[in-house]
Short mmCIF file of C-alpha atoms and ligand atoms in Angstrom, two decimals:
data_model
loop_
_atom_site.label_atom_id
_atom_site.label_comp_id
_atom_site.label_asym_id
_atom_site.label_seq_id
_atom_site.Cartn_x
_atom_site.Cartn_y
_atom_site.Cartn_z
CA MET A 26 -4.08 -12.46 -19.26
CA SER A 27 -4.57 -8.95 -19.73
CA ASP A 28 -2.35 -7.06 -21.08
CA LYS A 29 -2.31 -3.71 -19.11
CA LEU A 30 0.21 -3.08 -16.31
CA ILE A 31 -1.11 -1.14 -13.55
CA ILE A 32 1.21 1.18 -11.63
CA PHE A 33 0.71 1.11 -8.19
CA ASP A 34 2.53 4.64 -6.69
CA THR A 35 3.56 4.39 -2.75
CA THR A 36 5.47 7.23 -2.50
CA LEU A 37 3.48 8.74 0.03
CA ARG A 38 3.34 5.37 2.03
CA ASP A 39 6.60 3.10 1.90
CA GLY A 40 8.30 5.97 0.65
CA GLU A 41 7.11 8.13 3.24
CA GLN A 42 8.50 5.55 5.68
CA SER A 43 12.21 6.62 4.51
CA PRO A 44 13.69 8.49 7.96
CA GLY A 45 13.61 12.30 7.14
CA ALA A 46 11.21 11.72 3.94
CA SER A 47 8.28 12.93 5.92
CA MET A 48 5.65 15.24 4.21
CA THR A 49 3.13 17.41 5.67
CA ARG A 50 -0.55 16.60 4.81
CA ASP A 51 -0.21 19.47 2.20
CA GLU A 52 2.41 18.31 0.58
CA LYS A 53 1.01 15.00 0.70
CA VAL A 54 -1.95 16.26 -1.43
CA ARG A 55 0.13 18.37 -3.92
CA ILE A 56 2.21 15.04 -4.78
CA ALA A 57 -1.33 12.91 -5.08
CA ARG A 58 -2.29 15.58 -7.49
CA GLN A 59 1.07 15.65 -9.49
CA LEU A 60 0.47 11.48 -9.38
CA GLU A 61 -2.84 11.77 -10.93
CA ARG A 62 -1.71 14.33 -13.68
CA LEU A 63 0.76 11.30 -14.22
CA LYS A 64 -2.36 8.83 -14.55
CA VAL A 65 -0.66 6.86 -11.77
CA ASP A 66 -3.20 3.89 -11.69
CA VAL A 67 -3.60 3.72 -7.60
CA ILE A 68 -2.14 5.97 -5.45
CA GLU A 69 -1.45 4.53 -1.54
CA ALA A 70 -1.76 7.85 0.13
CA GLY A 71 -0.64 6.75 3.39
CA PHE A 72 -1.53 4.33 6.51
CA ALA A 73 -4.67 5.49 7.37
CA ALA A 74 -4.68 3.89 11.05
CA SER A 75 -1.36 4.77 12.14
CA SER A 76 -1.66 8.59 13.78
CA ASN A 77 -4.23 11.07 13.30
CA GLY A 78 -2.06 13.15 10.54
CA ASP A 79 -1.79 10.30 8.39
CA PHE A 80 -5.80 9.75 8.62
CA ASP A 81 -6.01 13.43 7.57
CA ALA A 82 -3.80 12.96 4.81
CA VAL A 83 -5.50 10.15 3.64
CA GLN A 84 -8.52 11.44 3.85
CA LEU A 85 -7.98 14.71 2.16
CA VAL A 86 -6.08 12.65 -1.07
CA ALA A 87 -9.50 10.46 -1.63
CA ASN A 88 -11.33 13.88 -1.54
CA THR A 89 -9.26 15.48 -3.67
CA VAL A 90 -7.85 12.94 -6.64
CA LYS A 91 -10.76 11.81 -8.67
CA GLU A 92 -8.90 9.78 -11.71
CA SER A 93 -6.89 7.30 -9.70
CA THR A 94 -7.55 4.96 -6.83
CA VAL A 95 -6.74 5.78 -3.31
CA CYS A 96 -5.23 3.36 -0.70
CA SER A 97 -4.67 3.22 2.30
CA LEU A 98 -2.33 0.67 3.95
CA ALA A 99 -3.74 -1.33 6.85
CA ARG A 100 -2.76 -3.82 9.18
CA ALA A 101 -4.99 -7.13 9.37
CA ASN A 102 -7.14 -6.53 12.04
CA ASP A 103 -10.59 -5.08 12.27
CA ARG A 104 -9.61 -1.36 13.77
CA ASP A 105 -6.76 -0.51 10.96
CA ILE A 106 -9.16 -1.94 8.38
CA SER A 107 -12.31 0.33 9.40
CA ARG A 108 -10.16 3.57 10.05
CA ALA A 109 -8.78 2.85 6.21
CA ALA A 110 -12.13 2.43 5.15
CA GLU A 111 -13.25 5.65 7.49
CA ALA A 112 -10.70 7.63 5.29
CA LEU A 113 -11.30 6.37 2.22
CA LYS A 114 -15.21 7.03 2.07
CA GLY A 115 -14.56 10.13 -0.09
CA ALA A 116 -12.90 8.27 -2.59
CA ASN A 117 -14.28 8.06 -6.39
CA SER A 118 -12.13 4.29 -6.50
CA ALA A 119 -11.46 3.30 -3.06
CA ARG A 120 -8.57 0.60 -2.43
CA ILE A 121 -7.98 -0.95 1.32
CA HIS A 122 -4.43 -2.74 1.22
CA THR A 123 -3.93 -5.09 4.13
CA PHE A 124 -1.14 -7.50 5.06
CA ILE A 125 0.47 -9.58 7.82
CA ALA A 126 4.08 -11.08 7.51
CA THR A 127 4.06 -14.90 6.60
CA SER A 128 7.59 -15.41 6.70
CA ALA A 129 8.88 -18.01 9.82
CA LEU A 130 11.61 -15.47 10.43
CA HIS A 131 8.95 -12.70 10.72
CA MET A 132 5.82 -14.75 12.60
CA GLU A 133 7.93 -16.27 15.39
CA LYS A 134 9.94 -13.43 16.31
CA LYS A 135 7.77 -9.77 15.20
CA LEU A 136 4.50 -11.15 15.27
CA ARG A 137 4.97 -13.89 17.91
CA MET A 138 2.27 -16.09 16.39
CA THR A 139 1.36 -18.87 14.78
CA PRO A 140 1.61 -20.26 11.37
CA ASP A 141 -1.97 -21.42 11.88
CA GLN A 142 -3.17 -18.13 14.11
CA VAL A 143 -1.24 -15.67 10.62
CA PHE A 144 -3.55 -18.07 8.31
CA GLU A 145 -6.74 -17.14 10.29
CA GLN A 146 -6.03 -13.32 10.74
CA ALA A 147 -5.02 -13.06 7.12
CA LYS A 148 -8.36 -14.71 5.98
CA GLN A 149 -10.99 -13.01 8.79
CA SER A 150 -9.22 -10.13 8.36
CA VAL A 151 -10.08 -9.90 4.28
CA ARG A 152 -13.85 -11.12 4.54
CA PHE A 153 -13.95 -7.61 7.49
CA ALA A 154 -12.09 -5.21 4.55
CA ARG A 155 -14.73 -7.22 1.58
CA ASN A 156 -17.50 -5.73 3.51
CA LEU A 157 -16.06 -2.35 3.68
CA VAL A 158 -14.89 -1.84 0.32
CA ALA A 159 -15.12 -4.13 -3.23
CA ASP A 160 -11.44 -3.57 -4.11
CA ILE A 161 -8.91 -5.29 -1.45
CA GLU A 162 -5.40 -5.51 -2.00
CA PHE A 163 -3.41 -8.60 0.43
CA SER A 164 0.32 -8.52 1.16
CA PRO A 165 2.08 -11.32 2.59
CA GLU A 166 5.08 -9.15 4.18
CA ASP A 167 7.85 -10.44 3.35
CA GLY A 168 6.40 -13.22 1.19
CA TYR A 169 9.24 -13.59 -0.54
CA ARG A 170 10.85 -15.26 2.22
CA SER A 171 8.31 -17.34 3.26
CA ASP A 172 7.36 -20.88 2.98
CA PRO A 173 5.77 -21.52 -0.63
CA ASP A 174 3.76 -24.31 0.76
CA PHE A 175 2.08 -21.75 3.30
CA LEU A 176 1.76 -19.40 1.16
CA CYS A 177 0.10 -21.00 -1.52
CA ARG A 178 -2.25 -21.65 1.71
CA VAL A 179 -2.85 -18.37 2.41
CA LEU A 180 -3.11 -16.73 -0.47
CA GLU A 181 -5.78 -19.41 -1.88
CA ALA A 182 -7.84 -18.47 1.32
CA VAL A 183 -7.49 -14.89 1.03
CA ILE A 184 -8.56 -14.97 -2.51
CA HIS A 185 -11.17 -17.12 -2.08
CA GLU A 186 -12.47 -14.17 0.98
CA GLY A 187 -12.54 -12.06 -2.10
CA ALA A 188 -8.74 -10.37 -1.90
CA THR A 189 -8.93 -8.96 -5.68
CA THR A 190 -5.19 -8.01 -5.89
CA ILE A 191 -2.43 -10.46 -4.59
CA ASN A 192 0.86 -8.25 -4.24
CA VAL A 193 4.55 -10.39 -3.08
CA PRO A 194 6.36 -7.86 -1.29
CA ASP A 195 10.28 -8.34 -1.36
CA THR A 196 10.48 -6.60 1.92
CA VAL A 197 14.05 -6.71 2.32
CA GLY A 198 14.80 -6.66 -1.29
CA TYR A 199 16.98 -10.14 -1.08
CA GLY A 200 15.22 -11.53 -4.54
CA VAL A 201 17.39 -11.88 -7.83
CA PRO A 202 15.14 -11.16 -11.17
CA GLU A 203 15.02 -15.11 -12.16
CA LEU A 204 14.27 -16.36 -8.63
CA TYR A 205 11.99 -13.47 -8.23
CA GLY A 206 9.83 -13.80 -11.48
CA ASN A 207 9.75 -17.40 -11.19
CA PHE A 208 8.56 -17.34 -7.23
CA ILE A 209 5.56 -15.29 -8.75
CA LYS A 210 5.01 -17.81 -11.89
CA SER A 211 5.21 -20.85 -9.29
CA LEU A 212 2.77 -19.40 -6.85
CA ARG A 213 0.18 -18.45 -9.72
CA GLU A 214 0.22 -21.96 -11.34
CA ARG A 215 -0.07 -23.89 -7.87
CA ILE A 216 -2.64 -22.01 -6.68
CA PRO A 217 -6.22 -23.03 -8.10
CA ASN A 218 -7.91 -19.93 -8.02
CA SER A 219 -4.72 -17.47 -8.66
CA ASP A 220 -6.67 -16.27 -11.85
CA LYS A 221 -9.46 -14.60 -9.43
CA ALA A 222 -6.94 -12.29 -8.41
CA ILE A 223 -4.45 -9.28 -10.43
CA TRP A 224 -0.85 -10.56 -9.18
CA SER A 225 1.43 -7.47 -8.01
CA VAL A 226 5.16 -6.70 -7.35
CA HIS A 227 6.76 -5.26 -4.82
CA CYS A 228 10.37 -5.75 -4.51
CA HIS A 229 12.67 -3.12 -1.96
CA ASN A 230 16.14 -1.90 -3.71
CA ASP A 231 18.46 -3.51 -1.14
CA LEU A 232 21.26 -4.89 -3.31
CA GLY A 233 20.01 -2.58 -6.33
CA MET A 234 17.96 -4.78 -8.00
CA ALA A 235 14.07 -3.94 -7.55
CA VAL A 236 13.62 -2.81 -10.88
CA ALA A 237 15.00 -5.51 -12.17
CA ASN A 238 13.11 -7.82 -10.18
CA SER A 239 10.03 -6.08 -10.68
CA LEU A 240 10.17 -6.57 -14.60
CA ALA A 241 11.25 -10.20 -13.81
CA GLY A 242 8.09 -10.48 -11.63
CA VAL A 243 5.95 -8.90 -14.98
CA LYS A 244 8.09 -10.86 -17.63
CA ILE A 245 8.64 -14.27 -15.88
CA GLY A 246 5.44 -14.31 -13.37
CA GLY A 247 2.54 -13.01 -14.91
CA ALA A 248 1.94 -10.29 -12.43
CA ARG A 249 0.23 -7.07 -14.44
CA GLN A 250 0.67 -4.36 -11.11
CA VAL A 251 4.11 -2.61 -9.77
CA GLU A 252 4.24 -1.11 -6.68
CA CYS A 253 6.89 1.56 -6.88
CA THR A 254 7.82 5.20 -5.72
CA ILE A 255 9.16 8.22 -7.89
CA ASN A 256 12.50 8.64 -7.80
CA GLY A 257 12.68 5.04 -5.95
CA LEU A 258 11.97 6.76 -2.81
CA GLY A 259 11.71 4.45 0.20
CA GLU A 260 13.20 2.94 3.43
CA ARG A 261 16.55 2.06 3.38
CA ALA A 262 18.00 1.59 -0.08
CA GLY A 263 14.57 2.12 -1.10
CA ASN A 264 11.79 1.22 -3.24
CA CYS A 265 11.28 0.37 -7.25
CA SER A 266 11.35 3.30 -9.36
CA LEU A 267 8.31 4.36 -11.06
CA GLU A 268 10.24 6.46 -14.07
CA GLU A 269 12.25 3.54 -14.39
CA VAL A 270 9.89 0.85 -14.59
CA VAL A 271 7.61 3.04 -16.70
CA MET A 272 10.31 3.56 -19.02
CA ALA A 273 11.39 0.25 -19.28
CA VAL A 274 8.10 -1.25 -20.29
CA LYS A 275 7.41 2.09 -22.81
CA THR A 276 10.96 1.59 -24.37
CA ARG A 277 10.80 -1.95 -25.02
CA ARG A 278 7.16 -2.56 -25.99
CA ASP A 279 8.68 -4.81 -28.21
CA TYR A 280 9.98 -7.08 -25.45
CA PHE A 281 7.22 -6.81 -22.63
CA GLY A 282 4.27 -6.24 -24.76
CA LEU A 283 2.24 -4.33 -21.92
CA GLU A 284 0.09 -1.12 -21.94
CA LEU A 285 0.63 1.54 -20.05
CA GLY A 286 -1.96 4.26 -18.57
CA ILE A 287 0.81 6.54 -17.91
CA ASP A 288 1.22 10.29 -19.06
CA THR A 289 5.18 9.89 -19.37
CA ARG A 290 5.47 14.09 -19.66
CA HIS A 291 4.80 14.50 -16.30
CA ILE A 292 7.66 12.24 -15.01
CA LEU A 293 10.34 14.86 -14.13
CA ALA A 294 7.69 17.34 -12.19
CA ALA A 295 6.94 14.58 -10.69
CA SER A 296 10.59 13.74 -9.65
CA ARG A 297 11.44 17.08 -8.75
CA MET A 298 8.29 17.91 -6.80
CA VAL A 299 9.16 14.24 -4.51
CA SER A 300 13.07 15.59 -4.42
CA GLN A 301 12.40 19.27 -3.18
CA THR A 302 9.51 18.24 -1.07
CA THR A 303 11.89 15.18 1.04
CA GLY A 304 14.94 17.12 0.34
CA PHE A 305 16.03 13.46 -1.26
CA VAL A 306 17.98 14.89 -3.96
CA VAL A 307 18.46 12.95 -7.28
CA GLN A 308 21.72 11.81 -7.99
CA PRO A 309 22.84 13.14 -11.06
CA ASN A 310 23.61 9.88 -13.21
CA LYS A 311 20.04 8.56 -12.21
CA ALA A 312 18.27 6.53 -15.26
CA VAL A 313 15.72 8.89 -16.67
CA VAL A 314 15.00 11.60 -13.95
CA GLY A 315 19.40 12.55 -13.58
CA ALA A 316 20.30 16.07 -14.90
CA ASN A 317 22.82 13.96 -16.91
CA ALA A 318 20.54 11.36 -18.42
CA PHE A 319 19.85 12.95 -21.45
CA ALA A 320 23.58 15.00 -21.20
CA HIS A 321 25.91 13.63 -24.09
CA ALA A 322 29.87 15.34 -22.90
CA SER A 323 32.07 13.24 -24.98
CA GLY A 324 32.61 14.38 -28.42
CA ILE A 325 31.86 11.20 -30.06
CA HIS A 326 28.47 10.99 -28.51
CA GLN A 327 27.46 14.81 -29.25
CA ASP A 328 28.57 14.08 -33.00
CA GLY A 329 26.65 11.14 -33.42
CA VAL A 330 23.72 12.75 -31.53
CA LEU A 331 23.75 15.95 -33.84
CA LYS A 332 23.54 13.56 -36.99
CA ALA A 333 20.90 10.95 -35.70
CA ARG A 334 19.41 10.96 -32.65
CA ASP A 335 18.83 7.35 -32.05
CA THR A 336 22.88 6.50 -32.31
CA TYR A 337 22.74 7.17 -28.36
CA GLU A 338 19.44 7.95 -27.35
CA ILE A 339 16.54 5.38 -26.40
CA MET A 340 13.78 7.76 -25.17
CA ARG A 341 13.04 11.18 -26.62
CA ALA A 342 14.03 13.44 -23.37
CA GLU A 343 10.75 15.67 -23.83
CA ASP A 344 8.69 12.01 -23.25
CA VAL A 345 9.83 12.38 -19.65
CA GLY A 346 9.43 16.07 -19.20
CA TRP A 347 12.94 17.08 -20.01
CA SER A 348 12.63 20.65 -22.07
CA ALA A 349 15.89 22.99 -23.10
CA ASN A 350 16.80 24.68 -20.20
CA LYS A 351 15.63 27.79 -21.56
CA LEU A 352 14.97 30.90 -20.15
CA VAL A 353 11.43 31.08 -19.41
CA LEU A 354 10.59 34.14 -17.50
CA GLY A 355 12.08 37.13 -16.60
CA LYS A 356 11.67 40.14 -14.56
CA LEU A 357 8.91 42.02 -17.19
CA SER A 358 6.29 38.91 -17.20
CA GLY A 359 3.49 39.33 -16.24
CA ARG A 360 1.10 37.40 -13.81
CA ASN A 361 -0.91 35.26 -16.52
CA ALA A 362 2.87 34.39 -18.30
CA PHE A 363 3.74 32.92 -14.40
CA LYS A 364 0.19 31.36 -14.13
CA GLN A 365 0.08 29.82 -17.53
CA ARG A 366 3.79 28.50 -16.93
CA LEU A 367 2.86 27.21 -13.88
CA ASN A 368 0.49 24.75 -15.51
CA GLU A 369 2.65 23.75 -17.98
CA LEU A 370 5.02 22.53 -15.03
CA GLY A 371 1.75 20.89 -13.86
CA VAL A 372 1.62 23.14 -10.22
CA GLN A 373 -1.79 23.71 -9.22
CA LEU A 374 -2.33 26.33 -6.44
CA ASP A 375 -5.12 26.21 -4.54
CA SER A 376 -6.52 29.74 -4.77
CA GLU A 377 -5.75 33.38 -6.45
CA ALA A 378 -4.37 34.00 -3.00
CA GLU A 379 -1.43 31.28 -3.37
CA ILE A 380 -0.84 32.32 -7.27
CA ASN A 381 -0.50 35.76 -5.57
CA ALA A 382 1.79 34.94 -3.31
CA ALA A 383 3.67 32.97 -5.50
CA PHE A 384 3.90 35.19 -8.03
CA ALA A 385 5.17 38.10 -5.46
CA ARG A 386 7.73 35.97 -4.63
CA PHE A 387 8.57 35.34 -8.46
CA LYS A 388 8.75 38.87 -8.84
CA GLU A 389 11.33 39.26 -6.06
CA LEU A 390 13.68 36.71 -7.46
CA ALA A 391 13.42 38.12 -10.53
CA ASP A 392 14.49 41.39 -9.36
CA ARG A 393 17.47 39.54 -7.84
CA LYS A 394 18.51 36.60 -10.36
CA SER A 395 18.25 37.78 -14.43
CA GLU A 396 17.35 34.38 -15.61
CA ILE A 397 14.47 32.32 -14.31
CA PHE A 398 14.66 28.73 -15.03
CA ASP A 399 11.44 26.53 -14.43
CA GLU A 400 13.81 24.98 -11.93
CA ASP A 401 13.61 27.96 -9.79
CA ILE A 402 9.65 28.39 -10.41
CA LEU A 403 9.12 24.92 -8.88
CA ALA A 404 11.85 25.84 -6.16
CA LEU A 405 9.88 28.92 -5.61
CA VAL A 406 6.39 27.01 -5.55
CA SER A 407 7.82 24.47 -3.20
CA ASP A 408 9.63 26.75 -0.69
CA GLU A 409 7.08 26.80 2.30
CA SER A 410 9.64 28.16 4.54
CA VAL A 411 8.26 31.75 3.23
CA SER A 412 4.31 31.10 3.57
CA GLN A 413 3.73 32.79 7.31
CA ASP A 414 0.42 32.20 7.12
CA LYS A 415 0.21 28.54 7.55
CA GLU A 416 3.34 27.89 9.05
CA HIS A 417 4.76 28.29 12.89
CA PHE A 418 8.32 29.29 11.80
CA ALA A 419 8.88 31.45 8.28
CA PHE A 420 12.10 33.49 7.58
CA VAL A 421 11.83 37.39 7.17
CA SER A 422 15.36 38.66 6.62
CA LEU A 423 18.93 37.85 7.21
CA ALA A 424 22.19 40.00 7.49
CA GLN A 425 25.50 38.24 7.89
CA HIS A 426 29.24 39.48 8.36
CA SER A 427 32.35 37.13 7.47
CA GLU A 428 35.49 38.61 6.22
CA THR A 429 38.98 36.54 6.25
CA GLY A 430 40.43 36.06 10.07
CA GLU A 431 36.83 37.16 11.66
CA ARG A 432 34.46 35.35 13.26
CA PRO A 433 31.48 35.48 11.15
CA HIS A 434 28.08 36.57 12.58
CA ALA A 435 24.31 36.63 11.47
CA ARG A 436 21.63 37.95 12.48
CA VAL A 437 18.53 36.51 11.15
CA VAL A 438 14.70 37.83 11.47
CA PHE A 439 11.84 35.22 11.46
CA THR A 440 8.40 34.69 12.69
CA SER A 441 7.35 32.36 15.54
CA GLY A 442 3.80 31.94 15.83
CA GLY A 443 3.19 35.02 14.27
CA HIS A 444 5.36 37.09 16.41
CA GLU A 445 8.69 38.68 14.86
CA ILE A 446 12.04 37.28 16.58
CA GLN A 447 15.49 38.89 15.77
CA SER A 448 18.36 36.30 16.81
CA GLU A 449 22.51 36.87 16.55
CA SER A 450 24.95 34.40 16.60
CA ASP A 451 28.68 34.09 15.64
CA GLY A 452 29.30 30.47 14.19
CA ASN A 453 32.79 28.50 12.34
CA GLY A 454 30.81 30.12 8.66
CA PRO A 455 28.05 32.38 7.92
CA VAL A 456 25.44 29.42 7.51
CA ASP A 457 26.91 28.20 11.48
CA ALA A 458 26.26 31.57 12.45
CA SER A 459 22.91 32.16 11.27
CA LEU A 460 21.46 28.32 12.21
CA LYS A 461 22.91 28.73 15.48
CA ALA A 462 20.90 32.42 15.52
CA ILE A 463 17.87 30.80 14.86
CA GLU A 464 18.44 27.94 17.41
CA ALA A 465 20.01 30.32 19.91
CA HIS A 466 15.87 31.34 20.24
CA VAL A 467 14.25 28.30 19.53
CA GLN A 468 16.01 25.91 21.48
CA SER A 469 14.72 23.00 19.34
CA GLY A 470 18.05 20.70 21.02
CA ALA A 471 17.43 19.07 17.32
CA GLU A 472 20.71 17.04 16.42
CA MET A 473 21.80 17.96 12.58
CA VAL A 474 22.08 14.88 10.73
CA LEU A 475 22.63 16.07 7.34
CA TYR A 476 23.40 19.59 5.46
CA SER A 477 23.56 19.50 2.22
CA VAL A 478 23.88 22.33 -0.73
CA ASN A 479 22.43 22.17 -4.38
CA ALA A 480 23.00 24.36 -7.32
CA ILE A 481 19.46 24.34 -8.72
CA SER A 482 20.20 25.44 -12.36
CA GLY A 483 24.03 24.72 -12.49
CA SER A 484 26.01 27.53 -12.22
CA THR A 485 26.91 30.00 -9.71
CA GLU A 486 24.28 32.44 -10.82
CA SER A 487 21.78 29.41 -10.07
CA GLN A 488 19.94 29.02 -6.67
CA GLY A 489 21.21 27.28 -3.96
CA GLU A 490 19.13 24.64 -2.92
CA VAL A 491 19.98 23.47 0.54
CA THR A 492 18.43 20.28 2.54
CA VAL A 493 18.61 19.95 6.40
CA ARG A 494 18.22 17.01 8.18
CA LEU A 495 17.33 17.36 11.78
CA GLN A 496 16.37 14.31 14.29
CA ASN A 497 14.93 14.84 17.63
CA SER A 498 13.76 12.54 20.39
CA GLY A 499 13.61 9.58 17.56
CA ARG A 500 12.25 11.89 15.09
CA VAL A 501 13.59 12.68 11.89
CA VAL A 502 13.05 15.51 9.49
CA ASN A 503 14.47 16.85 6.14
CA GLY A 504 13.46 20.67 5.76
CA THR A 505 14.50 22.60 2.06
CA GLY A 506 15.24 26.17 1.27
CA SER A 507 15.94 27.77 -1.40
CA ASP A 508 17.48 31.39 -2.48
CA PRO A 509 19.94 32.98 -4.63
CA ASP A 510 21.77 33.11 -1.40
CA ILE A 511 22.90 29.89 0.07
CA VAL A 512 22.92 31.21 3.38
CA VAL A 513 19.32 32.28 3.16
CA ALA A 514 18.29 29.41 1.72
CA SER A 515 20.27 27.17 4.61
CA ALA A 516 17.95 29.83 6.97
CA LYS A 517 14.81 28.84 5.13
CA ALA A 518 16.17 24.88 5.32
CA TYR A 519 16.72 25.38 8.61
CA LEU A 520 13.25 26.54 9.48
CA SER A 521 11.48 24.35 7.52
CA ALA A 522 12.96 21.45 9.57
CA LEU A 523 11.60 23.04 12.56
CA ASN A 524 8.16 23.57 11.31
CA LYS A 525 8.36 19.42 10.43
CA LEU A 526 9.62 18.49 13.68
CA GLN A 527 7.01 20.92 15.56
CA SER A 528 4.33 19.42 13.02
CA LYS A 529 5.28 16.01 14.15
CA ALA A 530 5.11 16.93 17.62
CA ASP A 531 1.81 18.60 16.91
CA ARG A 532 0.36 14.91 15.24
CA VAL A 533 2.10 12.87 18.46
CA ALA A 534 0.11 14.73 20.76
CA ALA A 535 -2.88 15.00 18.80
CA GLN A 536 -3.20 11.06 19.22
CA GLY A 537 -2.89 11.09 22.53
O1 LIG B 624 7.98 -4.42 2.03
C1 LIG B 624 6.57 -4.67 2.41
O2 LIG B 624 6.77 -5.68 2.72
C2 LIG B 624 5.12 -3.41 2.46
C3 LIG B 624 4.31 -4.46 2.68
C4 LIG B 624 3.16 -3.93 3.85
C5 LIG B 624 3.59 -4.30 1.21
O3 LIG B 624 5.51 -2.23 2.31
ZN1 LIG B 625 7.53 -2.03 1.27
#
């Protein structure tokens, strides 16, 4: 059995299924590039048949990423599989991931199919896919709650048809480590041709055990692929977190004895990029990537770490991309220094025009904020609410007045489809007044389901990073914005969410 553990990242597919985490095509490509830098083995870029937007995103990722295998999800039917193959045409290395539910509950209530029909469809789909692409992954959805005898029958058949990876999802996060690990082990032992495929685990985090279950699937079950997402992003309580599973296998190499291809130094940048893009804030005590993950507050711990680092630290912060929160650039820094820092942070901007625009924003920020940290630079390049040429709505300026005892008032200037708009409103506070001013003109009718502010680098001198989540006609989107002035950051975040609602509406319209 191989001693390499394959890391399959599904941030752009399963992660994106989390309500409010939808990403634009360009955001997906930016994250895919970061995943490639991280040396992820397989990137699941989306579900090509689900919409024209998803098709385009998978296609663009396939055409851009060269080092990692690019994968598209497809239901077990010819149309989905053909769309996936079509979107993946430009990939250096392509994989189709096809799935069908196999639990009694899903077959009867969701698919309204008999087990025999599901068996035939699974077989037929893998055969069809195998004629289009050599690398085929098959997943029995809700596999962990499926009847083991039936599952063995299906999995043996799809391996026979040419499936090269067999993924066993714990779709609803019901597993516990020992049982899930043994489940994988027994499938591998019972299925006569199980050695012809690589076994994979895919665990959801409903009971907080996704990472533990995945690791048990590897250690007890002998799986050699883990499906995971950056920051554990994903539907409901999320998926297995990439950073945790990777650092567990690396740090406890003595126990797992497995090799990884991952360049862990890019983990933190990937975590920040995903968090800033989706607006899903990382909790401070989150393992590996949380702000406190390597902070020692208690005197005893600080003393110990100063004397000998390994008294309280089992990993080195710099191995996952943490550097001291040092002042990296200032007002006098030139374009080259800025560009070099972007490179060091793993940020790749497409053209000189994009670098120039980001540099102009950096200079503007440096005029208002004396110290510029890495976090500021990352926020600055992910802040798309100011890139007027690409987005429908873009922030221009804001003036607001608030005084104790008076009702706050705001005037916001922004562009809508290239036309400058000026709109005013009052509100309960300056943020409320500013967002009402925008809404007074746009009239999106969207309901705000979340508003949160986070200080990017800790102090009141920091930039505020605002997340706004809007819901409209069943669609949920997140917008983020950053600025030293949190009222401005809020207006940017609101405009960014409106842009996403707009682009989702365009995508739906394009599908007809
Ligand atoms: O959780 C799940 O079952 C899935 C499959 C489509 C692999 O995401
Ligand atoms: Zn899943």
